[in-house]
Coordinates of C-alpha atoms in Angstrom, one line a residue:
X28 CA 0.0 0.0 0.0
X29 CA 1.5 3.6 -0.6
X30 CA 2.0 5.6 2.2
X31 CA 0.2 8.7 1.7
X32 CA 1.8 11.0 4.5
X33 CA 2.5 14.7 3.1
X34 CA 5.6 14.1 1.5
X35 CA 6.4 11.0 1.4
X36 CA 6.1 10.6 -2.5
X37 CA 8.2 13.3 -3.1
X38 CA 12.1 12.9 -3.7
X39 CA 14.1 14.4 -1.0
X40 CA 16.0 16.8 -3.1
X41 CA 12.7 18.4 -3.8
X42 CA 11.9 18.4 -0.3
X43 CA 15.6 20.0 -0.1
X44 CA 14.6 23.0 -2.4
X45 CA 11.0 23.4 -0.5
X46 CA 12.8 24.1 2.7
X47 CA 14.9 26.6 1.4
X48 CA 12.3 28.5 -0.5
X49 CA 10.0 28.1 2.5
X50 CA 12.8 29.4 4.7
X51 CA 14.4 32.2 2.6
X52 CA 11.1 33.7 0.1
X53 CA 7.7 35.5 1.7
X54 CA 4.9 36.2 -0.7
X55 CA 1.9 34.6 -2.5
X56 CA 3.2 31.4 -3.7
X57 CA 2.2 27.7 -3.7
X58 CA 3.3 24.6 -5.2
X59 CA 1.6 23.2 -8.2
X60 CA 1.3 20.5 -10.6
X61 CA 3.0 17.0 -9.6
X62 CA 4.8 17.8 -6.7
X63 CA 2.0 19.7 -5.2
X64 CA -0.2 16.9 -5.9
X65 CA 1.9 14.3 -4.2
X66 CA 2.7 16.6 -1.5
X67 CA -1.1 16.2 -0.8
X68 CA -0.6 12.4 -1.0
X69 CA -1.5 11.6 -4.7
X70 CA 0.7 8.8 -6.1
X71 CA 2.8 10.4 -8.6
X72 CA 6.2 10.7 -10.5
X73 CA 7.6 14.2 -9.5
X74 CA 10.3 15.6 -11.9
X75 CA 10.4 19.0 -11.4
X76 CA 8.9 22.0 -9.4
X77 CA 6.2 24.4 -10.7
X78 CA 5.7 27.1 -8.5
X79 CA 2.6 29.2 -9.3
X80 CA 2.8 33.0 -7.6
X81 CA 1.0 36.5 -7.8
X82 CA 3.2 38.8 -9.4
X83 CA 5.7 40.4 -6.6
X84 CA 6.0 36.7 -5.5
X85 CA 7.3 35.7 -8.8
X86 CA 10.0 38.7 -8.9
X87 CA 10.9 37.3 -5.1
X88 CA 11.3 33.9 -6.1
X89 CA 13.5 34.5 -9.5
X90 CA 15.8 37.2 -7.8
X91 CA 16.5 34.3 -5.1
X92 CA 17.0 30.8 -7.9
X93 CA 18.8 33.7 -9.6
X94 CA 21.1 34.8 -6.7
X95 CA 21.1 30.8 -5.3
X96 CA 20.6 29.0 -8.2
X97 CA 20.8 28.6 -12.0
X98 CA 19.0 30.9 -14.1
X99 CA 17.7 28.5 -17.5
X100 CA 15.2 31.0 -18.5
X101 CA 14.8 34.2 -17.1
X102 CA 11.0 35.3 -16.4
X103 CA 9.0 36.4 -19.2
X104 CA 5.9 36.8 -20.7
X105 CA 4.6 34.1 -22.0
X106 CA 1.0 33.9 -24.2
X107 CA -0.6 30.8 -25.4
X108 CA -4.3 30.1 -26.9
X109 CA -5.7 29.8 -23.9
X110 CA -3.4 31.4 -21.2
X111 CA -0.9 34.1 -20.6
X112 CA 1.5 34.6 -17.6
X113 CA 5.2 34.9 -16.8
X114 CA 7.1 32.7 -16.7
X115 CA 11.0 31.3 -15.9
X116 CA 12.8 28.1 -15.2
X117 CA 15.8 27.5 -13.2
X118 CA 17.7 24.9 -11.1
X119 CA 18.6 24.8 -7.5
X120 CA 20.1 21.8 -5.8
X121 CA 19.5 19.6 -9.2
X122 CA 16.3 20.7 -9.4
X123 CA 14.7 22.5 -12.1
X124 CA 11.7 24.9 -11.1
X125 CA 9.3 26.5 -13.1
X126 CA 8.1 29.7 -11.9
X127 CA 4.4 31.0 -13.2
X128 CA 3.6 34.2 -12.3
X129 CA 0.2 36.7 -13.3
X130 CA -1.3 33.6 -14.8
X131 CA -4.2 34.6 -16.8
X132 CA -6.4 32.0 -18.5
X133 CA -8.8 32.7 -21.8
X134 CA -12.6 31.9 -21.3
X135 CA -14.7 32.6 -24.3
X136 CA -12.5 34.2 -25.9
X137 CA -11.4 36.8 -23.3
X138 CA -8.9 37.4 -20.6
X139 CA -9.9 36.5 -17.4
X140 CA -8.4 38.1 -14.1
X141 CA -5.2 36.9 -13.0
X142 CA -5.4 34.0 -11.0
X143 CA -4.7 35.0 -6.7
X144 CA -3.0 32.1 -5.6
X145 CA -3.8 33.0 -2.5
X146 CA -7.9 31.7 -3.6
X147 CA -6.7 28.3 -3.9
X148 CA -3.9 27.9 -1.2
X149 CA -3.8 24.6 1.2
X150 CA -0.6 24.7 3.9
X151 CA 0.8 21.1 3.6
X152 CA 3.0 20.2 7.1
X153 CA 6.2 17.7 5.5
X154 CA 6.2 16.4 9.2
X155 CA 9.9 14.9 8.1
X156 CA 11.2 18.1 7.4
X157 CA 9.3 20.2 10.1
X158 CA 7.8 22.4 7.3
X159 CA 4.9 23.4 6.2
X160 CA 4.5 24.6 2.2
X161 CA 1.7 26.3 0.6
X162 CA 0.1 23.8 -2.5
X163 CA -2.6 24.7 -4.7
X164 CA -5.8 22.8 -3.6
X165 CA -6.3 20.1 -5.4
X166 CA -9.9 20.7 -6.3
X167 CA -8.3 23.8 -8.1
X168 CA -6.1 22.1 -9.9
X169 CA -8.8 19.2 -11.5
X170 CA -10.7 22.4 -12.3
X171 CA -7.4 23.6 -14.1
X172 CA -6.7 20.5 -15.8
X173 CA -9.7 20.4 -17.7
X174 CA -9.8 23.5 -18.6
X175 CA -6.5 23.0 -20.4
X176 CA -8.0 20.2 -21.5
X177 CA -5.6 17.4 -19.8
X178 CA -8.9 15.5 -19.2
X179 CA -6.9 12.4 -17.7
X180 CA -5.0 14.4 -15.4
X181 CA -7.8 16.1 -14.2
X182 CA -9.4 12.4 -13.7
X183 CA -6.8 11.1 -11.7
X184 CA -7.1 13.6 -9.3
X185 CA -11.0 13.7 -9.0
X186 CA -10.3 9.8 -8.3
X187 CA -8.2 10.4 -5.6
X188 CA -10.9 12.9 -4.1
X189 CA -13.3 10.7 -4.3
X190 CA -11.7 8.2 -1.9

């Protein structure tokens, strides 16, 4: 059976870089995607680090992976079809992080307000690391999985709510 204990299906280099950022940035961020997931006990492979923020967040967090890490690409804006943000990848301790900041997503055909993290925000405590790190809810993030339209993503996670 898999232990589903916050944290426990996360690798501990992750769990490294989460305890620094924890420590050493404030603002309005959370973790997303697979490592957020599992840090709210879903069983899944976690590569790297997404790190969804409101907009001074986002300029905290890249001045830090830029002053403590490796800066792979620097934040920008970004626009797809159906969202817009900015965005910026680096590496800290062998671990690449995606930071997604001012995230806007397009609904019938129009810009909708940027997303507040803070709407959506669940404080997960990694008892083995005596942390606790904000994570995007995870009802929030099935609703954001469909709407991208990563329909069996979005399953998996209504699955595990349902348990």
């Amino acid at each position: 059976m898999t232990d589903n204990t916050p944290g426990t299906q996360v690798p501990d280099k992750h769990l490294d870089v989460l305890e620094v950022l924890v420590e050493n940035v404030s603002g309005d961020w959370a973790v997303t995607g697979s490592t957020g997931m599992a840090l709210q006990g879903m069983d899944l492979d976690v590569n790297d680090l997404d790190i969804q923020s409101n907009g001074p967040a986002a300029d905290r967090l890249a001045e830090f992976l830029r002053r403590e890490g490796h800066v792979l690409e620097t934040l920008r804006s970004v626009e797809s079809k159906k969202m817009s943000s900015r965005l910026g990848s680096y590496e800290l301790i062998g671990v690449k992080i995606e930071v997604i900041g001012d995230l806007q997503k397009k609904v019938d055909g129009s810009w909708g307000k940027t997303v507040d993290v803070t709407e959506n925000l669940k404080n997960v405590r990694v008892e083995s690391r005596s942390i606790t790190v904000p994570v995007l809810r995870l009802e929030y993030e099935e609703q954001a999985y469909r709407k991208m339209g990563r329909e069996e993503r979005a399953d998996a996670v209504r699955s595990f709510l349902s348990r």
